[in-house]
mmCIF file of C-alpha atoms in Angstrom:
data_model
loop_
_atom_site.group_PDB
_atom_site.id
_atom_site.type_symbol
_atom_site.label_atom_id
_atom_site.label_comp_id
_atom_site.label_asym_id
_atom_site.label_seq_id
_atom_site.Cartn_x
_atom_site.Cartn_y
_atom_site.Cartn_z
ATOM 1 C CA UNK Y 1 -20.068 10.819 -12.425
ATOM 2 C CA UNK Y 2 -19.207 11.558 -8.826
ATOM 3 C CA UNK Y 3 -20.164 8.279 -7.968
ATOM 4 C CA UNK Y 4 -17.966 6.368 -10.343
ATOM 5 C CA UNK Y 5 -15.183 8.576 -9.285
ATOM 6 C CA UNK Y 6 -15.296 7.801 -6.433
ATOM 7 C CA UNK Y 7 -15.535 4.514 -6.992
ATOM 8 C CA UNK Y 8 -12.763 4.291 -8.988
ATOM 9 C CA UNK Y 9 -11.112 5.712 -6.207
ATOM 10 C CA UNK Y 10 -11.622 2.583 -3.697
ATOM 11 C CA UNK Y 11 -10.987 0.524 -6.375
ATOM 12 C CA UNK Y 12 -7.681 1.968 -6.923
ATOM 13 C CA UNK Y 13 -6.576 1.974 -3.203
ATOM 14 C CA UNK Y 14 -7.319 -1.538 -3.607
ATOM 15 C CA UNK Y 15 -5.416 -1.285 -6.546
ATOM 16 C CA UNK Y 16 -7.667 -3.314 -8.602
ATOM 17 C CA UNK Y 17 -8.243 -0.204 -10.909
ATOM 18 C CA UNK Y 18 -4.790 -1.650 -12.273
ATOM 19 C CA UNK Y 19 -7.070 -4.920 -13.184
ATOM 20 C CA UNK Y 20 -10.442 -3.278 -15.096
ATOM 21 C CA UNK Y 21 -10.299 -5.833 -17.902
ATOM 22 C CA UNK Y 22 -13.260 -4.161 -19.012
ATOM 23 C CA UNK Y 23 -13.896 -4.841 -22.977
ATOM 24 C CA UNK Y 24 -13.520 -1.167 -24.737
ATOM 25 C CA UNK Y 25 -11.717 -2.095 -27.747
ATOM 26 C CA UNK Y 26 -10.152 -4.287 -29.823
ATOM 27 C CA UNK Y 27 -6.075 -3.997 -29.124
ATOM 28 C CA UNK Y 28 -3.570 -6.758 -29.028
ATOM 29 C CA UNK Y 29 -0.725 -4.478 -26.993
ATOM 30 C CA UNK Y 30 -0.707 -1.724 -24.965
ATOM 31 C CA UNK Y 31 -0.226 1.752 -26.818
ATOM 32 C CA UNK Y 32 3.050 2.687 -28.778
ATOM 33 C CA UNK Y 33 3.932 6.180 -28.893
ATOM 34 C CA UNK Y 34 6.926 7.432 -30.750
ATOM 35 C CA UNK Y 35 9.527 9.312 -28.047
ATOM 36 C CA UNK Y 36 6.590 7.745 -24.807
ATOM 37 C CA UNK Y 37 9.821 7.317 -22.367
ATOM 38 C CA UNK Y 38 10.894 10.964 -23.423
ATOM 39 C CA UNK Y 39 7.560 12.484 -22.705
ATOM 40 C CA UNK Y 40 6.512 11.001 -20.018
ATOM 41 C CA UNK Y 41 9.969 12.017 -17.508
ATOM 42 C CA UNK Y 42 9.273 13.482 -14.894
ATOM 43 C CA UNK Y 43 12.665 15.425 -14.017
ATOM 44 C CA UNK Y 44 11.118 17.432 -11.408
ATOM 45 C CA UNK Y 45 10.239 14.975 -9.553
ATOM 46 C CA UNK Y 46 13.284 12.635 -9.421
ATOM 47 C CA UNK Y 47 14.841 15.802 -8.438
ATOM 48 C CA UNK Y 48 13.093 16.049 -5.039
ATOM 49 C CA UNK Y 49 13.071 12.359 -4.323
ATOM 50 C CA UNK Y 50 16.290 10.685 -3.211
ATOM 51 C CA UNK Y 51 16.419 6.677 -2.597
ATOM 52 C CA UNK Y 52 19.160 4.848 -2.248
ATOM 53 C CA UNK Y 53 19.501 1.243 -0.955
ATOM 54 C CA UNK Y 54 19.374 1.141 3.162
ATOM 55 C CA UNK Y 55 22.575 0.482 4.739
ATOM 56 C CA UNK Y 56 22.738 -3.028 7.023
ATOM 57 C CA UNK Y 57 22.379 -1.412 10.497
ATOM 58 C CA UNK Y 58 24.481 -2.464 13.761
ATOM 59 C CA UNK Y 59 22.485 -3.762 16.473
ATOM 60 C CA UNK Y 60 21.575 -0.658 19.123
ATOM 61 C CA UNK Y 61 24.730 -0.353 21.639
ATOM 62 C CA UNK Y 62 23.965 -1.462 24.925
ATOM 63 C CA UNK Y 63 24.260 0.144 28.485
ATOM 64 C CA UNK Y 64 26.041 -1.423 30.903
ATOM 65 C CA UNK Y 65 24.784 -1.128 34.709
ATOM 66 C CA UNK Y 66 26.760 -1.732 37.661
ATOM 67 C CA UNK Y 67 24.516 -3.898 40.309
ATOM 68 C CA UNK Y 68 25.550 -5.334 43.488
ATOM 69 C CA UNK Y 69 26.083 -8.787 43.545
ATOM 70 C CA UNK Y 70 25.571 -10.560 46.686
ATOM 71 C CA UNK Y 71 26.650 -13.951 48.097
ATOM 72 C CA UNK Y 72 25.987 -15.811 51.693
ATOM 73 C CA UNK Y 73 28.509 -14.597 53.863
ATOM 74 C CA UNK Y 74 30.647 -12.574 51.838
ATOM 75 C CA UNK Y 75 30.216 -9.109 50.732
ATOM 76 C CA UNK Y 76 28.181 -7.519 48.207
ATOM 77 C CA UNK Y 77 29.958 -7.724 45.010
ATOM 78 C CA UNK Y 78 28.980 -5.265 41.465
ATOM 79 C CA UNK Y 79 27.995 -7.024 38.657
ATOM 80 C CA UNK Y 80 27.648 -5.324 35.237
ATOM 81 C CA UNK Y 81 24.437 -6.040 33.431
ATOM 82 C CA UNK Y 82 23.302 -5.023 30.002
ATOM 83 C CA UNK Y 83 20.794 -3.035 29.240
ATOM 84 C CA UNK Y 84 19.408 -2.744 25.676
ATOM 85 C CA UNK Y 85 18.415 0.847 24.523
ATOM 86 C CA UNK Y 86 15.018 1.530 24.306
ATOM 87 C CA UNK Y 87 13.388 4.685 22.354
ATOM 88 C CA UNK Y 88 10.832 6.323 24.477
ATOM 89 C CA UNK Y 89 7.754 6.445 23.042
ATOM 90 C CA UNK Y 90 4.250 8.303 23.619
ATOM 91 C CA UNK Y 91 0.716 7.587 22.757
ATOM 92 C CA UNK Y 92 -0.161 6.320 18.849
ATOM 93 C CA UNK Y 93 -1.173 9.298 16.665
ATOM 94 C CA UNK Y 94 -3.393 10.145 15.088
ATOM 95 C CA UNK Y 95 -6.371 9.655 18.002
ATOM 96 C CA UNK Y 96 -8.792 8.415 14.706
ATOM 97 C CA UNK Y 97 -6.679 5.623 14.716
ATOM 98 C CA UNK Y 98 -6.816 2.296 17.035
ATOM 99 C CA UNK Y 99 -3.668 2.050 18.708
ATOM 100 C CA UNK Y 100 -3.773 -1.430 20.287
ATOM 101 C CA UNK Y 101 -0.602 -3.372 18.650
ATOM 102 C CA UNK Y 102 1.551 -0.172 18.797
ATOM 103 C CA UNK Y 103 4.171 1.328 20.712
ATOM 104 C CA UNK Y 104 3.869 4.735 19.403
ATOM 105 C CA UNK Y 105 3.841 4.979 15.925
ATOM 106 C CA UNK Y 106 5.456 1.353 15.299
ATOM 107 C CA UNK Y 107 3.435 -2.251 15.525
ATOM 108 C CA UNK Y 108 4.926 -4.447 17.862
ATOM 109 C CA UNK Y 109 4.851 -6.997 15.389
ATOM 110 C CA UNK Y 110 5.832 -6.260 12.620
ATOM 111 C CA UNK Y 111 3.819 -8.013 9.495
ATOM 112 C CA UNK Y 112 6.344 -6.900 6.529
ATOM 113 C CA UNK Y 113 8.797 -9.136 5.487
ATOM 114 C CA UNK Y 114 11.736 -8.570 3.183
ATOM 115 C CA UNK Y 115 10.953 -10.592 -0.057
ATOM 116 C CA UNK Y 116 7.389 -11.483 0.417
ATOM 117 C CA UNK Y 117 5.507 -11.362 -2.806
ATOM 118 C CA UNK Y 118 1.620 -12.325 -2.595
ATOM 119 C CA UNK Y 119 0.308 -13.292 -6.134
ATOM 120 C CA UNK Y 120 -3.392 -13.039 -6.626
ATOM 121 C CA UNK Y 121 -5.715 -14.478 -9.770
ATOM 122 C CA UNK Y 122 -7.846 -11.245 -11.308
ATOM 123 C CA UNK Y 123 -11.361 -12.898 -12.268
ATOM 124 C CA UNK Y 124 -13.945 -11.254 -14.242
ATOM 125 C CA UNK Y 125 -17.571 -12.540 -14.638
ATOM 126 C CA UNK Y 126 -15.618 -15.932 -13.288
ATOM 127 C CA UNK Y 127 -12.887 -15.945 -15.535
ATOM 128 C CA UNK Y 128 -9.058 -14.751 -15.103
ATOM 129 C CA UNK Y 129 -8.476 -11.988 -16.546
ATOM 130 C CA UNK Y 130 -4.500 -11.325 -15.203
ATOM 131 C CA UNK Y 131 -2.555 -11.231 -11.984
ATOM 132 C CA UNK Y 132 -2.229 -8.627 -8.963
ATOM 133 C CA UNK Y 133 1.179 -9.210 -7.683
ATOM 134 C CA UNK Y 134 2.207 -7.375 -4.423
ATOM 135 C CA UNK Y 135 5.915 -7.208 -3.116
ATOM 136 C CA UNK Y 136 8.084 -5.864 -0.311
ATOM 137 C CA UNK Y 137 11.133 -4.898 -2.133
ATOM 138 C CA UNK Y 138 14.375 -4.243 0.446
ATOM 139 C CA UNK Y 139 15.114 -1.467 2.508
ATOM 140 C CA UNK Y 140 15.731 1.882 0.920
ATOM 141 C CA UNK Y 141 16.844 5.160 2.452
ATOM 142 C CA UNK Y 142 14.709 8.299 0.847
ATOM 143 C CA UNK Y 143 15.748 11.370 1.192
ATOM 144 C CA UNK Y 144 17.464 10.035 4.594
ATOM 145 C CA UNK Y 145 14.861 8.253 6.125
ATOM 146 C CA UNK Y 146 15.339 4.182 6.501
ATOM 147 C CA UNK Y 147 11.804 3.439 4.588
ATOM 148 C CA UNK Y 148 10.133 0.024 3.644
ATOM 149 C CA UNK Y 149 9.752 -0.436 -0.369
ATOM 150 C CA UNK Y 150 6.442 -1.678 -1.387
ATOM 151 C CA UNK Y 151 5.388 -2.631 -5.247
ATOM 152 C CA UNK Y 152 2.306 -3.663 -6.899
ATOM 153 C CA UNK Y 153 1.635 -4.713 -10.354
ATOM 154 C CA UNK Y 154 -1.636 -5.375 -11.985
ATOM 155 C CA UNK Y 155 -1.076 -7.407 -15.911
ATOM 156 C CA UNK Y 156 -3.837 -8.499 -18.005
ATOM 157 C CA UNK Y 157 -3.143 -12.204 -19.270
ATOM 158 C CA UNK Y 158 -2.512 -13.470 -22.884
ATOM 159 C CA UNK Y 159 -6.273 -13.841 -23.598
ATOM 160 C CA UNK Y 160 -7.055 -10.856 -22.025
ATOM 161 C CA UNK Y 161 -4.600 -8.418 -23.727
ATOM 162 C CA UNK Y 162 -6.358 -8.854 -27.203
ATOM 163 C CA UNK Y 163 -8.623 -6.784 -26.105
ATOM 164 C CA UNK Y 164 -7.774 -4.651 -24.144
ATOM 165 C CA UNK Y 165 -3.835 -4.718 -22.436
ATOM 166 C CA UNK Y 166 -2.874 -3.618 -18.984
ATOM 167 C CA UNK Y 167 0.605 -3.691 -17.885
ATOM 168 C CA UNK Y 168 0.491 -1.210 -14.549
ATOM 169 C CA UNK Y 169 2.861 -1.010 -11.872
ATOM 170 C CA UNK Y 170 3.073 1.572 -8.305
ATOM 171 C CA UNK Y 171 5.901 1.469 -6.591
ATOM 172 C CA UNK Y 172 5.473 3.710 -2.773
ATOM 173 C CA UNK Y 173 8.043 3.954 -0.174
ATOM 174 C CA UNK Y 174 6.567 4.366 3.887
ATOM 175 C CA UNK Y 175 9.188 5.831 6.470
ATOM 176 C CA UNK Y 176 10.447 2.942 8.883
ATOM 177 C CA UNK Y 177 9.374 4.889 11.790
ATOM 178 C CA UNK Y 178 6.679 7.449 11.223
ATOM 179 C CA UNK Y 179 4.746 4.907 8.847
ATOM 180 C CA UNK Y 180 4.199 7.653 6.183
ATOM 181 C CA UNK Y 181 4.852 7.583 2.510
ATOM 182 C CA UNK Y 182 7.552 9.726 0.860
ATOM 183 C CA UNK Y 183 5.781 9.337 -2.499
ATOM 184 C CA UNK Y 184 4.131 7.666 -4.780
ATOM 185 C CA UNK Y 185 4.863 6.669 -8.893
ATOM 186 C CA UNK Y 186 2.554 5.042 -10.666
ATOM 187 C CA UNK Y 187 3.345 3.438 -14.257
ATOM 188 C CA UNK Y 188 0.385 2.885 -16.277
ATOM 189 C CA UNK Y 189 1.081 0.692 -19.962
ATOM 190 C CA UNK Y 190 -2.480 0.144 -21.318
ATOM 191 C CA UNK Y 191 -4.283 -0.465 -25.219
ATOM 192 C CA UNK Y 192 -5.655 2.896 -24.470
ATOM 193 C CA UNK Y 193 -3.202 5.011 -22.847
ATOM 194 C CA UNK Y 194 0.520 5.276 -21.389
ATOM 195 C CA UNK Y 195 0.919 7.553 -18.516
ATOM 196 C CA UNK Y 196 3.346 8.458 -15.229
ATOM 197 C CA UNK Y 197 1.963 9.649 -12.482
ATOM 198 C CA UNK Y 198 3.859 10.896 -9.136
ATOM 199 C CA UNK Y 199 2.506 11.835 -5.899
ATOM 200 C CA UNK Y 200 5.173 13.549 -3.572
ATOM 201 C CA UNK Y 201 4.309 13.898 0.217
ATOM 202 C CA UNK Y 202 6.687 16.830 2.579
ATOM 203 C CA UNK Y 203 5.573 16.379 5.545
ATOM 204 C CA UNK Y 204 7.456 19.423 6.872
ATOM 205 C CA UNK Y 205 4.722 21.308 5.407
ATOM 206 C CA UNK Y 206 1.974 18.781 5.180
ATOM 207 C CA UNK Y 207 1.448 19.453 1.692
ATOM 208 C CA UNK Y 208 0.930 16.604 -1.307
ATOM 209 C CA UNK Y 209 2.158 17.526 -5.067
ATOM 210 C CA UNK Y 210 0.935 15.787 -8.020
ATOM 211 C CA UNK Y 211 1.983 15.539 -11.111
ATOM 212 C CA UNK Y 212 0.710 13.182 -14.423
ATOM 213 C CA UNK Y 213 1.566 12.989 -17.960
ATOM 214 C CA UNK Y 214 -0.774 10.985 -20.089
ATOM 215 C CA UNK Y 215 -0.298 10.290 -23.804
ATOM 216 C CA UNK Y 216 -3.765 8.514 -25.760
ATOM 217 C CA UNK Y 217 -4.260 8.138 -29.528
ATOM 218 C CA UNK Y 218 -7.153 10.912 -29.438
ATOM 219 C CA UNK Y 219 -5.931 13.282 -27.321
ATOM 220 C CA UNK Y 220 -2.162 13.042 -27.809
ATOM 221 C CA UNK Y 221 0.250 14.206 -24.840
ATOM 222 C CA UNK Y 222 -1.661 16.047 -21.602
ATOM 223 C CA UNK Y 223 -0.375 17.035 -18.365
ATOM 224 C CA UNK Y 224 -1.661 17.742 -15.274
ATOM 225 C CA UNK Y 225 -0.185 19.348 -11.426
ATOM 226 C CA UNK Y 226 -1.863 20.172 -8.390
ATOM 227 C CA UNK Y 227 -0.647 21.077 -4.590
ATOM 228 C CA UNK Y 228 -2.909 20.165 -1.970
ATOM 229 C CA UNK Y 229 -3.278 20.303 2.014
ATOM 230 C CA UNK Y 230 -2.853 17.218 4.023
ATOM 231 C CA UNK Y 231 -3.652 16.029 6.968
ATOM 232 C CA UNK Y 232 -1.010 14.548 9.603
ATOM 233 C CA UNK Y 233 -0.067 10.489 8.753
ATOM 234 C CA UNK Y 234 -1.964 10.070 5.633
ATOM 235 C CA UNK Y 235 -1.302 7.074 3.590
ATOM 236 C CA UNK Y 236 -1.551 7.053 -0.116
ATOM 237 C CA UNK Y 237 -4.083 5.242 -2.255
ATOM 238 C CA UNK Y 238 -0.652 1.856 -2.299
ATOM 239 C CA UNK Y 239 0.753 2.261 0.726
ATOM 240 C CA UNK Y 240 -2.702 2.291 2.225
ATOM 241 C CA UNK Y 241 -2.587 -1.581 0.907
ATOM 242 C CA UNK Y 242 -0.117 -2.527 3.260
ATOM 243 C CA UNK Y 243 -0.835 0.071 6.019
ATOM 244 C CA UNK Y 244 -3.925 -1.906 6.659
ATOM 245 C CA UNK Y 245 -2.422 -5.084 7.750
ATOM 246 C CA UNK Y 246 -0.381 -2.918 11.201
ATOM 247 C CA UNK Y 247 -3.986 -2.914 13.329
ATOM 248 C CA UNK Y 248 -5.747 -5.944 15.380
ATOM 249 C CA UNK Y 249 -9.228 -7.046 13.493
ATOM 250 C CA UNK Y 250 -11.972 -8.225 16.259
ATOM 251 C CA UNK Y 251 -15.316 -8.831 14.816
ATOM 252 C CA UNK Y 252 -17.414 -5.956 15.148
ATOM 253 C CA UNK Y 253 -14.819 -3.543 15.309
ATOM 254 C CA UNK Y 254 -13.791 -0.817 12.642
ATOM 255 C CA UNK Y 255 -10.661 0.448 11.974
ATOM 256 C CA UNK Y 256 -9.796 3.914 10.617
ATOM 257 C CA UNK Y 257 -6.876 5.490 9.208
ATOM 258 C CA UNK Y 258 -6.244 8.819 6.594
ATOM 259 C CA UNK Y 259 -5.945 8.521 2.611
ATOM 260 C CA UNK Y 260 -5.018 11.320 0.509
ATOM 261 C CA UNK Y 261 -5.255 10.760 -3.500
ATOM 262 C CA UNK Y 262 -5.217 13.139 -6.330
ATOM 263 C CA UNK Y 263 -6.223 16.840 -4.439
ATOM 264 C CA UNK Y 264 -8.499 14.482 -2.380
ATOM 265 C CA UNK Y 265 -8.669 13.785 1.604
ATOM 266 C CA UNK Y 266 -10.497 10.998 2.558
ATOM 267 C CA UNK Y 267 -10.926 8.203 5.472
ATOM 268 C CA UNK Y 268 -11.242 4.938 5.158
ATOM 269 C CA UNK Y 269 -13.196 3.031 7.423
ATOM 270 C CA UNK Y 270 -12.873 -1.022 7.201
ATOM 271 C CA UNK Y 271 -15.481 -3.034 9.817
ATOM 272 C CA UNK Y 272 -14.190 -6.377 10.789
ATOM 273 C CA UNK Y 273 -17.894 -8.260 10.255
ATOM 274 C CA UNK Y 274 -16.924 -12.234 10.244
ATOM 275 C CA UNK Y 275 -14.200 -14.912 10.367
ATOM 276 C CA UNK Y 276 -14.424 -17.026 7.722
ATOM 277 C CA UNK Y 277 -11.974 -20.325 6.386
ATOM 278 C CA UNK Y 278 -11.589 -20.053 2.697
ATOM 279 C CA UNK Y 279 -9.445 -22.739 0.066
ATOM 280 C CA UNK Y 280 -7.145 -21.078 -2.252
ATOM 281 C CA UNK Y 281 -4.820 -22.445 -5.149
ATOM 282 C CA UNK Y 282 -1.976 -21.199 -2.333
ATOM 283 C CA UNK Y 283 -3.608 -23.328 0.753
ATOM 284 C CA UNK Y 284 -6.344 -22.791 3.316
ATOM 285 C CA UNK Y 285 -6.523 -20.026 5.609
ATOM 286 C CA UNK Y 286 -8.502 -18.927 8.601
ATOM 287 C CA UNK Y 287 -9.350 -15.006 7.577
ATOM 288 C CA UNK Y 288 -10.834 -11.914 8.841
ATOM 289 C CA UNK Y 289 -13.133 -10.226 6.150
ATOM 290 C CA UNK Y 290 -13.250 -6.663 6.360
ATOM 291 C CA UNK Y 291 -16.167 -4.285 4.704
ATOM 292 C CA UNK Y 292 -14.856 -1.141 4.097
ATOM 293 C CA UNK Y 293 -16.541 2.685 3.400
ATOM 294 C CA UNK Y 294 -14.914 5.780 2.750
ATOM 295 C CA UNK Y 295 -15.402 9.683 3.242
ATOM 296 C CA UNK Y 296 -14.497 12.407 1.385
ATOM 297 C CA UNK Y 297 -13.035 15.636 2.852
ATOM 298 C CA UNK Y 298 -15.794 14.843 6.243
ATOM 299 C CA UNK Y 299 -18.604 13.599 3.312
ATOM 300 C CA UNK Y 300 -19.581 9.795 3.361
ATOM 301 C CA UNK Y 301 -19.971 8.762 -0.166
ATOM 302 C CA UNK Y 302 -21.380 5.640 -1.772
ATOM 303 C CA UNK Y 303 -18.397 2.864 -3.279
ATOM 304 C CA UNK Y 304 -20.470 -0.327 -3.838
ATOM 305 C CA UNK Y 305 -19.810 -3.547 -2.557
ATOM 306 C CA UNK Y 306 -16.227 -4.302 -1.628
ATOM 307 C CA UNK Y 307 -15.264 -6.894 0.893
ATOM 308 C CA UNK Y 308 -11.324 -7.787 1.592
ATOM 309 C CA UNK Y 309 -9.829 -11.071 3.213
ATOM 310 C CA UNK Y 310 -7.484 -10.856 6.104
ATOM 311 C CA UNK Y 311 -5.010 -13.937 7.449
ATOM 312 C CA UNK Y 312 -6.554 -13.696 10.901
ATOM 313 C CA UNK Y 313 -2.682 -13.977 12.183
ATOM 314 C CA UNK Y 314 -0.042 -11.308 12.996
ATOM 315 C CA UNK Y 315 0.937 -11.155 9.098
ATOM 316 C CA UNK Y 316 -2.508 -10.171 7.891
ATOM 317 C CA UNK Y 317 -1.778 -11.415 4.785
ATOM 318 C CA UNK Y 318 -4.185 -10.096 1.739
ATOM 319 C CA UNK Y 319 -6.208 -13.386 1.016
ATOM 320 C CA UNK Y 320 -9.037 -12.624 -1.181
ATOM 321 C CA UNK Y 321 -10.793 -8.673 -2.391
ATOM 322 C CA UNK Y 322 -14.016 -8.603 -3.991
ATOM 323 C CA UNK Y 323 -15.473 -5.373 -5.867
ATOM 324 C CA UNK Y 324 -18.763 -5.742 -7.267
ATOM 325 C CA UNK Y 325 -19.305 -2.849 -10.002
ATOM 326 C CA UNK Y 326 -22.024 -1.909 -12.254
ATOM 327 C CA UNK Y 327 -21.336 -4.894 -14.957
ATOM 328 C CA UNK Y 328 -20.072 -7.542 -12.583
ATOM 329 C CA UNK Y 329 -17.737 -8.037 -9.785
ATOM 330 C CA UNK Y 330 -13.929 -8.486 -10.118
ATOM 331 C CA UNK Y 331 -12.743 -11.378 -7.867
ATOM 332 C CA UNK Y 332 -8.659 -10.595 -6.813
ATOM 333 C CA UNK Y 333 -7.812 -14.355 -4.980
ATOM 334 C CA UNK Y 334 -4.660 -15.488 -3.642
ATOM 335 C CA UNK Y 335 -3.082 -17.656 -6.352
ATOM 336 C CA UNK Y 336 0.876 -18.156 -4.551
ATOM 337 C CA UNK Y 337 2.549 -16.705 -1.218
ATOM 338 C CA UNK Y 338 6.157 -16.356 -0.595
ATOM 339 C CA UNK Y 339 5.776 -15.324 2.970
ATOM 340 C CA UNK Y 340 9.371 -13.684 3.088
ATOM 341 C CA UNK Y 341 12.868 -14.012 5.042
ATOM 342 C CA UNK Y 342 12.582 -13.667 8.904
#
């Protein structure tokens, strides 16, 4: 059990958990529920989360210098010259994480683009099961904080959905500066079950909250809330999507950053281990392909064979994920890019 947990676990901060086509039951439509949108509210929640769209922000003010200007035979002469404002910045933090690409807590390059959408092909036992879509939405302010606006969305396809319908979507917002999720809402629409989920992060006090409502046909309506410790820059199991594409991939070399999912602290771990060209439906890239493991609260715990697909560029766009499981391996490829505005 632990080990399909945990499992579960990678797959979902791959977010191909939104994606398990796997044949339980006959069902033409995901689950209707009389009053669902009523039940599953989460009031408290919305309460503690504000977003509002990010104002378009001025260019930073410059300083102006005075400089002595000097020509042959005449006397010096001041010149004003402008100086743009620069933040001043200290080392990257956390130390487990590689700081080569950062000043500070920001990537010198930035690999997000305002309305790039990367559409992948779900394949099971070599067939397409549905589409993983992933999208930077624009600019939102939360709770005062300029933030990026990241959404995912995993949907079963036509032939799929008569037997068993998924229609999931996570929407996470990451601070502009500190590179940290605000929260995390998760909508799940499946033959089996409708839930909300919401993960809420204060880093004042470095504490996560939880919450989930989940209605199914045996159980009826269930709830569930927890409060957990976290630890300092932890990504959640969406953001941790994109968060992955901000370091420099050298083969040989691992990469480490902080997860925190569900009461859970973990670390993933993803080894750069060989370049590789592959053909898609949306072109040919050159790619990076990353193996990754994970630990649990210090403990290193088995997750199967997953292997993810890097653009071996300064985007580090997500090419290709592969999760073998227990019955067969799900196949996420790139199907269409829209690479964004500049």
């Amino acid at each position: 059990m632990y080990y399909q947990a945990m499992n579960r676990h990678l797959r979902s901060f791959l977010f191909i958990s939104a994606t398990l086509f796997i044949v339980t039951a006959c069902a033409g439509k995901v689950l209707q529920f009389e009053k669902a949108d009523d039940i599953l509210k989460n009031q408290e929640f919305d309460d503690k989360v504000k977003i509002e769209e990010a104002p378009v922000e001025p260019p930073p003010e410059p300083v102006i210098k005075e400089v002595p200007e000097v020509k042959p035979g005449k006397k010096a002469k001041t010149k004003p010259v402008v100086v743009k404002k620069v933040k001043p910045v200290g080392p990257h933090q956390p130390d487990l994480e590689d700081g080569v690409g950062f000043e500070g807590r920001r990537p010198i390059k930035d690999p997000y683009r305002v309305g790039e959408k990367i559409t992948f092909d779900i394949s099971y036992f070599n067939i397409v099961a549905g589409e993983l879509t992933l999208e930077v939405k624009p600019f939102s302010t939360v709770n005062g904080l300029k933030s990026y606006h990241f959404v995912a969305n995993g949907k079963s396809n036509s032939f799929f959905s008569k037997m068993y319908a998924v229609d999931d979507t996570a929407v996470t917002y990451l601070s502009y500066d500190e590179l940290v999720p605000s929260n995390l809402q998760i909508s799940i629409k499946e033959s089996k079950q409708l839930a909300e989920t919401r993960t809420l992060f204060d880093w004042k006090t470095k504490k996560a909250s939880y919450w989930q409502k989940r209605i199914t046909k045996e159980k009826g309506e269930r709830s569930k809330k927890m409060d957990w410790d976290i630890l300092p820059y932890s990504q959640n199991v969406v953001s941790a999507v994109y968060y992955m594409r901000l370091f420099k991939y050298e083969v040989g070399k691992s990469i480490a950053f902080r997860v925190a999912d569900e009461g859970a602290n973990m670390v993933f771990k993803g080894e750069a281990i060989r370049k590789e060209k592959i053909k898609t439906p949306a072109g040919e890239f050159d790619t990076i392909v990353v193996k990754p493991v994970i630990t649990v609260d210090g403990a290193f715990k088995p997750v199967g064979d997953i292997l993810i697909w890097l653009t071996d560029d300064d985007r580090k766009f997500l090419v290709k994920i592969e999760s073998k499981i227990k019955i067969g391996t799900l196949v996420a490829k790139l199907k269409s890019l829209d690479q964004g505005r500049d």
